[in-house]
Short mmCIF file of C-alpha atoms in Angstrom, two decimals:
data_model
loop_
_atom_site.label_atom_id
_atom_site.label_comp_id
_atom_site.label_asym_id
_atom_site.label_seq_id
_atom_site.Cartn_x
_atom_site.Cartn_y
_atom_site.Cartn_z
CA MET M 1 -31.70 10.12 -32.02
CA ALA M 2 -29.99 6.79 -32.50
CA ASP M 3 -32.53 6.01 -35.19
CA GLU M 4 -31.66 9.13 -37.05
CA LYS M 5 -28.02 8.23 -36.88
CA ARG M 6 -28.70 4.82 -38.28
CA LYS M 7 -30.66 6.28 -41.12
CA HIS M 8 -27.80 8.56 -41.86
CA HIS M 9 -25.53 5.56 -42.08
CA PHE M 10 -27.83 3.96 -44.57
CA ASP M 11 -27.95 7.06 -46.71
CA LYS M 12 -24.21 7.06 -46.96
CA ARG M 13 -24.28 3.50 -48.12
CA ASP M 14 -26.85 4.28 -50.80
CA ARG M 15 -24.24 6.27 -52.57
CA ARG M 16 -22.00 3.27 -52.56
CA GLY M 17 -24.72 1.47 -54.46
CA LYS M 18 -25.16 -1.38 -52.05
CA ARG M 19 -28.57 -0.50 -50.91
CA LYS M 20 -30.57 -3.01 -52.90
CA SER M 21 -28.80 -6.13 -51.78
CA GLU M 22 -28.72 -4.89 -48.22
CA GLU M 23 -32.40 -4.18 -47.97
CA LYS M 24 -33.10 -7.61 -49.37
CA VAL M 25 -30.86 -9.34 -46.89
CA ASP M 26 -31.99 -7.20 -44.01
CA GLU M 27 -34.95 -8.97 -42.55
CA SER M 28 -34.49 -12.51 -43.81
CA SER M 29 -30.88 -13.13 -42.87
CA PRO M 30 -30.19 -14.44 -39.38
CA VAL M 31 -26.84 -12.70 -39.55
CA ILE M 32 -28.55 -9.36 -39.91
CA ALA M 33 -30.98 -10.17 -37.13
CA ALA M 34 -28.12 -11.03 -34.82
CA PHE M 35 -26.27 -7.87 -35.71
CA ARG M 36 -29.33 -5.77 -35.01
CA GLY M 37 -29.15 -7.14 -31.50
CA TYR M 38 -25.47 -6.29 -31.22
CA GLN M 39 -26.17 -2.84 -32.56
CA GLN M 40 -28.60 -2.20 -29.76
CA GLU M 41 -26.27 -3.59 -27.16
CA LEU M 42 -23.34 -1.49 -28.33
CA ASP M 43 -25.46 1.65 -28.58
CA GLU M 44 -26.68 1.17 -25.05
CA ARG M 45 -23.19 0.71 -23.71
CA TYR M 46 -21.74 3.66 -25.62
CA ASP M 47 -24.63 5.92 -24.60
CA ARG M 48 -24.22 5.04 -20.97
CA TYR M 49 -20.51 5.72 -21.27
CA GLU M 50 -21.16 9.12 -22.80
CA ARG M 51 -23.67 10.06 -20.13
CA ILE M 52 -21.14 9.20 -17.45
CA ILE M 53 -18.43 11.22 -19.20
CA LYS M 54 -20.71 14.25 -19.23
CA LEU M 55 -21.43 13.95 -15.53
CA SER M 56 -17.78 13.41 -14.80
CA ARG M 57 -16.85 16.56 -16.68
CA ASP M 58 -19.26 18.54 -14.53
CA VAL M 59 -17.74 16.99 -11.44
CA THR M 60 -14.31 18.14 -12.59
CA ILE M 61 -15.43 21.70 -13.16
CA GLU M 62 -17.29 22.01 -9.87
CA SER M 63 -14.47 20.38 -7.92
CA LYS M 64 -11.94 22.78 -9.38
CA ARG M 65 -14.12 25.67 -8.28
CA THR M 66 -14.33 24.22 -4.81
CA ILE M 67 -10.56 24.02 -4.67
CA PHE M 68 -10.28 27.70 -5.58
CA LEU M 69 -12.76 28.50 -2.88
CA LEU M 70 -10.72 26.54 -0.38
CA HIS M 71 -7.59 28.48 -1.23
CA ARG M 72 -9.39 31.60 -0.08
CA VAL M 73 -9.73 30.12 3.40
CA ILE M 74 -6.16 30.98 4.32
CA GLY M 75 -6.00 34.36 5.97
CA SER M 76 -9.70 34.83 5.65
CA GLU M 77 -11.74 36.44 8.43
CA ASP M 78 -14.49 33.99 7.88
CA ARG M 79 -12.67 30.70 7.81
CA GLU M 80 -15.56 28.60 9.04
CA GLY M 81 -17.97 30.24 6.65
CA LEU M 82 -15.82 29.48 3.65
CA LEU M 83 -15.24 25.92 4.76
CA GLN M 84 -18.97 25.51 5.12
CA GLN M 85 -19.49 26.87 1.63
CA ALA M 86 -16.94 24.41 0.31
CA ILE M 87 -18.51 21.39 1.92
CA ASP M 88 -21.92 22.53 0.73
CA LYS M 89 -20.56 22.67 -2.79
CA LEU M 90 -19.11 19.21 -2.43
CA SER M 91 -22.38 17.87 -1.09
CA GLU M 92 -24.12 19.33 -4.06
CA ILE M 93 -21.70 17.65 -6.45
CA GLU M 94 -22.44 14.38 -4.70
CA ALA M 95 -26.17 14.79 -4.92
CA SER M 96 -26.46 16.18 -8.41
CA LYS M 97 -23.58 14.44 -10.22
CA PHE M 98 -22.34 11.39 -8.38
CA ARG M 99 -25.78 10.14 -7.58
CA PRO M 100 -26.75 9.90 -11.28
CA ILE M 101 -23.39 8.25 -11.97
CA ALA M 102 -24.13 5.74 -9.24
CA GLU M 103 -27.46 5.08 -10.86
CA GLU M 104 -25.81 4.51 -14.23
CA LEU M 105 -23.38 2.11 -12.64
CA LYS M 106 -25.94 0.16 -10.70
CA ASP M 107 -25.56 -3.54 -11.49
CA GLU M 108 -22.78 -2.81 -13.96
CA ASP M 109 -19.15 -3.79 -13.84
CA ILE M 110 -17.70 -0.45 -12.81
CA TYR M 111 -14.37 -1.22 -14.41
CA GLN M 112 -16.06 -1.16 -17.79
CA PHE M 113 -16.87 2.50 -17.24
CA ILE M 114 -14.14 3.61 -14.91
CA ARG M 115 -12.31 5.54 -17.59
CA ALA M 116 -15.42 7.61 -18.19
CA TYR M 117 -15.41 9.06 -14.69
CA THR M 118 -11.89 8.64 -13.38
CA SER M 119 -10.85 12.25 -13.98
CA GLY M 120 -13.93 13.68 -12.29
CA LEU M 121 -13.55 11.32 -9.40
CA GLN M 122 -9.91 12.19 -8.86
CA GLU M 123 -10.61 15.88 -8.97
CA TYR M 124 -13.41 15.45 -6.47
CA ILE M 125 -11.16 13.45 -4.17
CA GLU M 126 -8.57 16.18 -4.46
CA ALA M 127 -11.13 18.78 -3.42
CA LEU M 128 -12.53 16.68 -0.59
CA THR M 129 -9.13 15.77 0.83
CA PHE M 130 -8.10 19.41 0.57
CA TYR M 131 -11.18 20.45 2.49
CA ASN M 132 -10.47 17.82 5.07
CA PHE M 133 -6.87 18.92 5.42
CA LEU M 134 -7.93 22.49 6.11
CA LYS M 135 -10.69 21.44 8.44
CA ASN M 136 -9.17 18.55 10.38
CA CYS M 137 -5.57 18.67 9.36
CA GLY M 138 -5.24 15.15 8.17
CA LEU M 139 -5.97 12.83 5.35
CA ILE M 140 -9.51 11.65 4.97
CA LYS M 141 -9.75 7.90 4.74
CA LEU M 142 -10.92 6.07 1.69
CA GLU M 143 -13.80 4.54 3.64
CA ASP M 144 -15.00 7.99 4.60
CA VAL M 145 -14.87 9.20 1.02
CA GLN M 146 -16.69 6.08 -0.06
CA LYS M 147 -19.39 6.80 2.49
CA ARG M 148 -20.00 10.16 0.89
CA LEU M 149 -20.49 8.51 -2.48
CA THR M 150 -22.90 5.95 -1.16
CA PHE M 151 -26.49 6.92 -1.61
CA THR M 152 -29.75 5.69 -0.26
CA ALA M 153 -33.27 6.43 -1.38
CA ALA M 154 -33.59 8.74 1.63
CA ASP M 155 -30.80 10.98 0.36
CA ASP M 156 -33.06 12.14 -2.39
CA SER M 157 -35.35 14.19 -0.18
CA ASN M 158 -32.43 15.89 1.58
CA SER M 159 -30.79 17.34 -1.48
CA ASP M 160 -32.16 20.50 -3.05
CA GLU M 161 -31.72 19.07 -6.51
CA THR M 162 -34.00 16.12 -6.28
CA GLN M 163 -33.49 13.72 -9.10
CA GLN M 164 -37.07 13.04 -9.93
CA LYS M 165 -36.51 11.64 -13.36
CA THR M 166 -34.58 8.69 -12.05
CA GLN M 167 -36.63 5.92 -10.61
CA ALA M 168 -36.14 5.41 -6.92
CA PRO M 169 -33.44 2.81 -6.46
CA VAL M 170 -34.59 -0.46 -5.07
CA ASP M 171 -33.89 -1.03 -1.42
CA GLY M 172 -30.45 -0.42 0.00
CA HIS M 173 -27.60 1.56 -1.37
CA ILE M 174 -26.15 2.56 -4.63
CA HIS M 175 -22.63 3.86 -4.85
CA VAL M 176 -19.90 5.15 -7.02
CA VAL M 177 -17.24 2.65 -6.09
CA ILE M 178 -13.85 4.22 -5.59
CA PRO M 179 -11.05 1.86 -6.53
CA PRO M 180 -8.18 2.50 -4.08
CA ILE M 181 -5.87 3.48 -6.91
CA GLU M 182 -8.18 6.35 -7.87
CA TYR M 183 -8.22 7.54 -4.30
CA ILE M 184 -4.44 7.46 -4.12
CA LEU M 185 -4.10 9.36 -7.37
CA GLY M 186 -6.54 11.97 -6.11
CA VAL M 187 -4.50 12.27 -2.94
CA ALA M 188 -1.37 12.73 -5.04
CA ASP M 189 -3.03 15.70 -6.71
CA LEU M 190 -3.78 17.14 -3.31
CA THR M 191 -0.09 17.79 -2.76
CA GLY M 192 -0.03 20.30 -5.59
CA GLU M 193 -2.75 22.26 -3.83
CA LEU M 194 -0.89 22.02 -0.54
CA MET M 195 2.18 23.54 -2.12
CA ARG M 196 0.10 26.48 -3.33
CA LEU M 197 -1.48 26.70 0.10
CA THR M 198 1.95 26.98 1.69
CA LEU M 199 3.05 29.87 -0.47
CA ASN M 200 -0.25 31.63 0.01
CA SER M 201 -0.22 31.19 3.75
CA VAL M 202 3.20 32.79 4.09
CA GLY M 203 1.88 35.75 2.19
CA LYS M 204 -0.95 35.98 4.66
CA GLY M 205 1.39 35.86 7.65
CA ASP M 206 0.63 32.31 8.64
CA PHE M 207 3.96 30.70 9.44
CA GLU M 208 2.70 27.44 10.80
CA THR M 209 1.00 25.99 7.80
CA PRO M 210 4.25 25.61 5.84
CA TYR M 211 5.79 23.33 8.47
CA LYS M 212 2.60 21.41 8.84
CA VAL M 213 2.26 20.91 5.12
CA CYS M 214 5.90 20.01 4.86
CA ASP M 215 5.58 17.19 7.39
CA PHE M 216 2.50 15.93 5.76
CA MET M 217 3.98 15.96 2.30
CA ARG M 218 7.22 14.32 3.34
CA CYS M 219 5.22 11.53 4.81
CA MET M 220 3.21 11.22 1.64
CA HIS M 221 6.28 11.35 -0.55
CA ALA M 222 7.89 8.57 1.44
CA ALA M 223 4.78 6.48 0.95
CA PHE M 224 4.73 7.09 -2.79
CA VAL M 225 8.36 6.18 -3.13
CA THR M 226 7.77 2.96 -1.21
CA MET M 227 4.99 2.09 -3.59
CA GLY M 228 7.49 1.99 -6.39
CA SER M 229 6.57 1.94 -10.00
CA MET M 230 3.33 0.07 -10.07
CA SER M 231 1.69 2.22 -12.66
CA ARG M 232 2.66 5.01 -14.97
CA ASP M 233 0.21 7.36 -13.31
CA VAL M 234 1.75 6.81 -9.92
CA VAL M 235 5.26 7.39 -11.21
CA ARG M 236 4.23 10.58 -12.94
CA LYS M 237 2.47 11.90 -9.88
CA THR M 238 5.35 10.96 -7.63
CA THR M 239 7.61 13.17 -9.72
CA VAL M 240 5.23 16.10 -9.46
CA LEU M 241 4.83 15.43 -5.76
CA LYS M 242 8.57 15.63 -5.26
CA GLN M 243 8.78 18.94 -7.09
CA SER M 244 6.01 20.36 -4.93
CA LEU M 245 7.62 19.02 -1.79
CA GLN M 246 10.90 20.67 -2.62
CA LYS M 247 9.20 23.97 -3.12
CA VAL M 248 7.61 23.63 0.29
CA GLU M 249 10.91 22.58 1.84
CA ASN M 250 12.64 25.58 0.36
CA ALA M 251 9.88 27.78 1.70
CA CYS M 252 10.36 26.34 5.18
CA TYR M 253 14.09 26.86 4.90
CA THR M 254 13.67 30.49 3.94
CA LEU M 255 11.22 31.02 6.76
CA LYS M 256 13.62 29.58 9.26
CA VAL M 257 16.69 31.41 8.10
CA ARG M 258 15.28 34.77 7.19
CA GLY M 259 11.91 34.77 8.88
CA SER M 260 13.03 37.00 11.76
CA GLU M 261 14.94 39.54 9.75
CA ILE M 262 12.49 40.48 7.03
CA PRO M 263 9.11 42.12 7.48
CA LYS M 264 6.30 39.73 6.77
CA HIS M 265 4.96 41.50 3.77
CA MET M 266 8.34 41.24 2.08
CA LEU M 267 8.92 37.65 2.97
CA ILE M 268 6.57 36.39 0.34
CA ASN M 269 8.73 37.98 -2.35
CA VAL M 270 11.89 36.48 -0.95
CA LEU M 271 10.16 33.18 -0.77
CA THR M 272 8.90 33.07 -4.29
CA CYS M 273 12.33 33.99 -5.57
CA ALA M 274 14.10 31.55 -3.28
CA SER M 275 12.23 28.51 -4.44
CA SER M 276 14.13 28.68 -7.68
CA GLY M 277 12.06 30.14 -10.44
CA ASN M 278 8.84 29.52 -8.68
CA ILE M 279 6.58 31.36 -11.07
CA PRO M 280 7.42 29.32 -14.17
CA GLY M 281 7.59 26.26 -11.94
CA TYR M 282 4.06 26.90 -10.86
CA ALA M 283 2.93 26.97 -14.46
CA ASP M 284 4.86 23.79 -15.22
CA GLU M 285 3.24 21.92 -12.45
CA GLU M 286 -0.18 23.01 -13.57
CA SER M 287 0.34 21.83 -17.10
CA VAL M 288 1.69 18.45 -16.03
CA GLU M 289 -1.20 17.91 -13.72
CA ASP M 290 -3.85 18.73 -16.26
CA ASP M 291 -2.34 16.53 -18.87
CA PRO M 292 -5.15 14.15 -19.74
CA MET W 1 -4.90 42.81 11.45
CA HIS W 2 -1.62 41.96 13.09
CA VAL W 3 -3.20 41.37 16.45
CA HIS W 4 -5.87 39.25 14.92
CA ASN W 5 -3.36 36.99 13.25
CA ASP W 6 -1.37 36.64 16.44
CA HIS W 7 -4.48 35.58 18.20
CA ILE W 8 -5.19 32.93 15.66
CA ASN W 9 -1.63 31.72 15.76
CA LYS W 10 -1.61 31.31 19.53
CA GLN W 11 -4.92 29.60 19.57
CA SER W 12 -3.97 27.11 16.95
CA TYR W 13 -0.50 26.45 18.26
CA TYR W 14 -1.33 23.58 20.60
CA LEU W 15 -3.83 22.14 18.26
CA PHE W 16 -1.22 22.35 15.58
CA LYS W 17 1.35 20.38 17.59
CA LEU W 18 -1.13 17.64 18.15
CA THR W 19 -2.55 17.45 14.66
CA ARG W 20 0.90 17.50 13.14
CA LEU W 21 1.52 14.17 14.78
CA MET W 22 -1.92 12.79 14.07
CA ALA W 23 -1.87 13.80 10.45
CA THR W 24 1.32 12.00 9.62
CA GLU W 25 0.26 8.91 11.56
CA GLY W 26 -3.00 8.86 9.61
CA VAL W 27 -1.16 9.15 6.33
CA LYS W 28 1.11 6.26 7.19
CA GLU W 29 -1.81 4.07 8.06
CA ILE W 30 -3.69 4.90 4.88
CA PHE W 31 -0.71 4.15 2.70
CA GLN W 32 0.01 0.93 4.50
CA ASP W 33 -3.51 -0.22 3.71
CA PHE W 34 -2.99 0.74 0.13
CA GLN W 35 0.30 -1.12 -0.04
CA VAL W 36 -1.48 -4.29 1.04
CA TYR W 37 -4.12 -3.73 -1.60
CA LEU W 38 -1.48 -3.21 -4.25
CA GLU W 39 0.41 -6.34 -3.37
CA HIS W 40 -2.78 -8.33 -3.51
CA GLU W 41 -3.65 -6.88 -6.89
CA GLN W 42 -0.21 -7.58 -8.28
CA LYS W 43 -0.36 -11.17 -7.13
CA LEU W 44 -3.78 -11.60 -8.68
CA ARG W 45 -2.65 -10.09 -11.96
CA GLU W 46 0.34 -12.38 -12.01
CA ASP W 47 -1.85 -15.45 -11.43
CA ILE W 48 -4.25 -14.40 -14.15
CA ARG W 49 -1.42 -13.72 -16.54
CA GLN W 50 -0.05 -17.19 -15.97
CA ALA W 51 -3.41 -18.81 -16.55
CA VAL W 52 -3.78 -16.82 -19.76
CA GLN W 53 -0.32 -17.75 -20.99
CA ASN W 54 -1.23 -21.34 -20.44
CA ILE W 55 -4.33 -20.95 -22.59
CA GLU W 56 -2.37 -19.09 -25.23
CA GLN W 57 -0.14 -22.12 -25.59
CA ASN W 58 -3.14 -24.28 -26.46
CA ALA W 59 -4.60 -21.66 -28.74
CA ARG W 60 -1.37 -21.53 -30.71
CA GLU W 61 -1.39 -25.27 -31.24
CA MET W 62 -4.97 -25.16 -32.45
CA MET W 63 -4.17 -22.25 -34.70
CA THR W 64 -1.29 -24.07 -36.35
CA LEU W 65 -3.40 -27.14 -36.91
CA LEU W 66 -6.46 -25.33 -38.21
CA LEU W 67 -4.48 -23.09 -40.53
CA SER W 68 -3.13 -26.12 -42.31
CA VAL W 69 -6.30 -26.01 -44.41
CA HIS W 70 -4.52 -23.37 -46.46
CA GLN W 71 -1.97 -25.87 -47.67
CA GLN W 72 -2.20 -27.32 -51.12
CA ASP W 73 -3.82 -30.58 -50.03
CA GLY W 74 -5.26 -29.09 -46.86
CA ILE W 75 -8.57 -28.03 -48.34
CA LYS W 76 -9.44 -31.58 -49.25
CA GLN W 77 -8.54 -32.72 -45.77
CA THR W 78 -10.71 -30.12 -44.10
CA PRO W 79 -13.01 -32.65 -42.37
CA SER W 80 -10.17 -34.54 -40.75
CA ILE W 81 -8.44 -31.34 -39.67
CA CYS W 82 -11.67 -30.15 -38.08
CA GLN W 83 -12.07 -33.45 -36.36
CA SER W 84 -8.71 -33.17 -34.69
CA VAL W 85 -9.19 -29.52 -33.67
CA SER W 86 -12.70 -29.90 -32.33
CA PRO W 87 -11.90 -31.93 -29.19
CA MET W 88 -9.12 -29.51 -28.30
CA PHE W 89 -11.81 -27.09 -27.19
CA HIS W 90 -12.51 -29.32 -24.19
CA VAL W 91 -9.11 -28.47 -22.78
CA ILE W 92 -9.78 -24.80 -23.48
CA GLN W 93 -13.09 -25.00 -21.63
CA GLU W 94 -11.42 -26.43 -18.57
CA LYS W 95 -8.67 -23.86 -18.58
CA MET W 96 -11.06 -20.99 -19.14
CA ARG W 97 -13.08 -22.13 -16.16
CA SER W 98 -10.06 -22.10 -13.91
CA LEU W 99 -9.19 -18.67 -15.25
CA ALA W 100 -12.72 -17.52 -14.46
CA GLU W 101 -12.32 -18.71 -10.89
CA LEU W 102 -9.43 -16.30 -10.38
CA VAL W 103 -11.48 -13.25 -11.31
CA PRO W 104 -13.54 -11.68 -8.52
CA ALA W 105 -17.23 -11.17 -9.24
CA ASN W 106 -18.06 -8.02 -11.19
CA GLN W 107 -14.43 -7.26 -11.88
CA TYR W 108 -14.16 -8.76 -15.34
CA TYR W 109 -13.25 -5.45 -16.90
CA ARG W 110 -10.64 -4.68 -14.30
CA PHE W 111 -8.45 -7.42 -15.71
CA ASN W 112 -9.81 -8.14 -19.15
CA ASP W 113 -6.91 -6.53 -20.95
CA ILE W 114 -4.92 -9.57 -19.85
CA TRP W 115 -7.10 -12.15 -21.58
CA ARG W 116 -8.71 -10.06 -24.28
CA PHE W 117 -6.22 -11.10 -26.93
CA VAL W 118 -6.47 -14.82 -26.32
CA VAL W 119 -10.25 -14.75 -26.10
CA GLN W 120 -10.41 -13.02 -29.47
CA ARG W 121 -8.10 -15.64 -30.85
CA LEU W 122 -10.30 -18.39 -29.42
CA ALA W 123 -13.44 -16.76 -30.79
CA PHE W 124 -11.76 -16.72 -34.17
CA LEU W 125 -10.76 -20.38 -33.89
CA ALA W 126 -14.29 -21.38 -32.95
CA ALA W 127 -15.71 -19.29 -35.79
CA PHE W 128 -13.26 -20.66 -38.34
CA LEU W 129 -13.86 -24.23 -37.24
CA THR W 130 -17.61 -23.77 -37.49
CA TYR W 131 -17.27 -22.19 -40.89
CA LEU W 132 -15.15 -25.03 -42.18
CA GLN W 133 -17.61 -27.57 -40.83
CA SER W 134 -20.89 -26.04 -41.92
CA GLU W 135 -20.13 -22.76 -43.71
CA THR W 136 -22.33 -20.91 -41.27
CA LEU W 137 -21.70 -17.94 -39.03
CA ILE W 138 -21.13 -19.01 -35.46
CA SER W 139 -23.40 -17.39 -32.91
CA ARG W 140 -22.15 -15.64 -29.84
CA THR W 141 -23.74 -18.28 -27.66
CA THR W 142 -21.95 -21.06 -29.49
CA VAL W 143 -18.60 -19.35 -29.15
CA ALA W 144 -19.22 -18.90 -25.44
CA THR W 145 -20.14 -22.56 -25.06
CA MET W 146 -17.17 -23.77 -27.07
CA ILE W 147 -14.66 -21.86 -25.00
CA GLY W 148 -16.47 -22.48 -21.73
CA VAL W 149 -17.61 -19.02 -20.67
CA GLU W 150 -20.95 -17.35 -20.06
CA VAL W 151 -22.86 -15.27 -22.60
CA ASN W 152 -24.18 -12.59 -20.26
CA ARG W 153 -22.10 -10.42 -18.02
CA GLU W 154 -24.53 -10.92 -15.16
CA ASP W 155 -23.70 -14.62 -15.08
CA GLY W 156 -20.01 -14.17 -14.47
CA PHE W 157 -16.97 -14.60 -16.66
CA HIS W 158 -18.45 -14.02 -20.08
CA LEU W 159 -17.63 -13.53 -23.71
CA ASP W 160 -17.34 -9.80 -24.24
CA LEU W 161 -19.28 -8.70 -27.30
CA ASP W 162 -16.27 -6.82 -28.64
CA ASP W 163 -14.13 -9.92 -28.42
CA TYR W 164 -16.69 -12.00 -30.27
CA LEU W 165 -16.91 -9.38 -33.01
CA GLN W 166 -13.13 -9.15 -33.21
CA GLY W 167 -13.06 -12.91 -33.68
CA LEU W 168 -15.49 -12.58 -36.59
CA LEU W 169 -13.36 -9.90 -38.21
CA GLN W 170 -10.34 -12.15 -37.94
CA LEU W 171 -12.45 -14.81 -39.60
CA ALA W 172 -13.16 -12.54 -42.55
CA SER W 173 -9.43 -11.97 -43.09
CA GLU W 174 -8.71 -15.64 -42.87
CA LEU W 175 -11.48 -16.46 -45.33
CA SER W 176 -10.18 -14.02 -47.89
CA ARG W 177 -6.89 -15.85 -47.65
CA LEU W 178 -8.68 -19.18 -47.94
CA ALA W 179 -10.44 -17.97 -51.08
CA VAL W 180 -7.07 -17.31 -52.71
CA ASN W 181 -5.70 -20.67 -51.73
CA ALA W 182 -8.86 -22.49 -52.74
CA VAL W 183 -8.40 -21.22 -56.28
CA THR W 184 -4.79 -22.33 -56.25
CA ALA W 185 -5.90 -25.76 -55.10
CA GLY W 186 -8.42 -25.90 -57.94
CA ASP W 187 -11.57 -25.34 -55.89
CA TYR W 188 -13.45 -22.67 -57.83
CA ALA W 189 -16.78 -22.95 -56.04
CA ARG W 190 -15.52 -22.13 -52.56
CA PRO W 191 -14.50 -18.53 -53.28
CA ILE W 192 -18.00 -17.79 -54.54
CA ARG W 193 -19.50 -19.01 -51.28
CA ILE W 194 -16.90 -17.19 -49.25
CA ALA W 195 -17.73 -13.97 -51.09
CA ARG W 196 -21.38 -14.32 -50.11
CA PHE W 197 -20.51 -15.11 -46.53
CA VAL W 198 -18.12 -12.20 -46.13
CA GLY W 199 -20.66 -9.97 -47.86
CA ASP W 200 -23.26 -10.92 -45.27
CA LEU W 201 -20.81 -10.32 -42.50
CA ASP W 202 -19.99 -6.92 -43.90
CA ALA W 203 -23.67 -6.00 -44.14
CA GLY W 204 -24.05 -7.01 -40.51
CA PHE W 205 -21.07 -5.04 -39.29
CA ARG W 206 -22.21 -1.96 -41.12
CA LEU W 207 -25.28 -1.90 -38.93
CA LEU W 208 -23.12 -1.18 -35.93
CA ASN W 209 -22.46 2.36 -34.77
CA LEU W 210 -18.89 1.83 -33.76
CA LYS W 211 -16.84 4.16 -31.67
CA ASN W 212 -13.29 5.08 -32.52
CA ASP W 213 -11.75 2.10 -30.84
CA SER W 214 -9.86 -1.04 -31.75
CA LEU W 215 -13.02 -2.73 -32.99
CA ARG W 216 -13.60 0.13 -35.37
CA LYS W 217 -10.03 -0.06 -36.60
CA ARG W 218 -10.33 -3.73 -37.27
CA PHE W 219 -13.71 -3.25 -38.93
CA ASP W 220 -12.14 -0.75 -41.32
CA GLY W 221 -10.03 -3.63 -42.59
CA LEU W 222 -13.10 -5.69 -43.42
CA LYS W 223 -13.76 -3.83 -46.65
CA TYR W 224 -10.35 -4.87 -47.96
CA ASP W 225 -11.07 -8.49 -47.16
CA LEU W 226 -14.37 -8.21 -48.97
CA LYS W 227 -12.77 -6.47 -51.90
CA LYS W 228 -10.18 -9.17 -52.22
CA VAL W 229 -12.78 -11.94 -52.28
CA GLU W 230 -14.87 -10.04 -54.81
CA GLU W 231 -11.82 -9.66 -57.02
CA ILE W 232 -11.30 -13.40 -56.93
CA VAL W 233 -14.89 -13.96 -57.97
CA TYR W 234 -14.38 -11.43 -60.75
CA ASP W 235 -11.23 -13.18 -61.95
CA LEU W 236 -13.01 -16.50 -62.02
CA THR W 237 -16.01 -15.05 -63.80
CA ILE W 238 -14.24 -13.31 -66.66
CA ARG W 239 -12.20 -16.43 -67.33
CA GLY W 240 -15.29 -18.57 -67.40
CA LEU W 241 -14.02 -20.57 -64.45
CA LYS W 242 -16.97 -19.74 -62.25
CA PRO W 243 -18.97 -22.92 -61.69
CA ASN W 244 -22.73 -22.91 -62.17
CA GLU W 245 -25.05 -22.26 -59.26
CA THR W 246 -25.75 -25.89 -58.34
CA ALA W 247 -22.04 -26.64 -58.19
CA VAL W 248 -21.54 -23.64 -55.95
CA GLN W 249 -24.26 -24.66 -53.56
CA SER W 250 -23.02 -28.20 -52.95
CA ILE W 251 -20.65 -28.18 -50.07
#
């Protein structure tokens, strides 16, 4: 494949009429010899980068699906069943996507490739923290997420999608290292899902979740504000977080004030109208979040 | 349906009270840890930035000195200029080593945007110096040795391939300028040699399958450098100023 590409490059050059001199120089010149080495090195790096990007894209897609699945948990008859499905999905992402990424990153400087998988990783963290919030009502710790992305040779036999093509890693562990900043950004995305969860749960007659989410998000917002403006990403996500928080706060307000006087099935309408233009707001938030 | 929900609500009520407290406590703890991490990172970045600024100072001095070869009488004084620049690399080596000590193992690329610019500048200086001394293309290993870093990533703080290549592209630009000034200074053989050298470099670079990044952008400028040098050779040739081959070869 790479060879074909190279050939193609040469063909282009033929038209520029440089072919003769180049072919002459090719094998004799030490410059050319050195550059052949660099060519190989660059190709290897770029290829690895591309492979990781592909895996990361799959992680994003699957994680998004998991998040949708998790939204169905609220008001469902089969809460545990759905949660189980979600965690199974996440485990599968780990085994079939993150494991190959970990293999690509083995013995590499992860920061050289971090941009290739940051979006997938954040989306996965969003899904996992969301699952954990629904299941255990708290924030999963970075160490616990890291544990899930640490693989041993034994893991291979457990997963249904055994990665036979990859050579068994030498003793010990391989992992997709999660830089704390990525974790925090993933957690920031979680708040958007929590806001949606709140509105959904009211619709389903669950009046506790809003308060719970509200507490949780206030706490998170406070933490983000304390962090200050250390990176553009954090600032951007803090803004989105605040918008989501206000929607949840308005929802709680409406619940408190009008909760007793309106039938449940009508409350959801009041609520969506009360949180000032919620429907367009919802769309706004989505577009900001997905901004690459 | 209604009854069912009520049941769930009652059941989860006590649990809810408890978890509400636990959840927020957990969040606080997590963010406190992160705050510590952030402060540490900021401090480290600041330290690295200072070390890099320090090196930049030296690099600027070397640059000023080395670029004096462009001056009217500079080309004739090339050997003495090289002699005064050459030992300045010892200071660079020392400073690069102390910079390297700041960077945690396997985290070169976490911070390399801080020193990338100066390393490219240093790679250029080393390449230009070597060219002026021997009219040869400096190898990656030699650049690494001159500025006091490793060649391979596995060995620690190293010379990133991109930075080395960027240094070479800067060299090509500088040489096209030198070709112009050589003619002005009455040296008609040098541009011919520069044209060959830049031609080789161009042939080499065209072997690379570059991505759409800064290296690619800079590489796109190489053809203009080459064109300029070729034009000089053309000008010399049609005016019969081009020296014969033996005169060109003697350095």
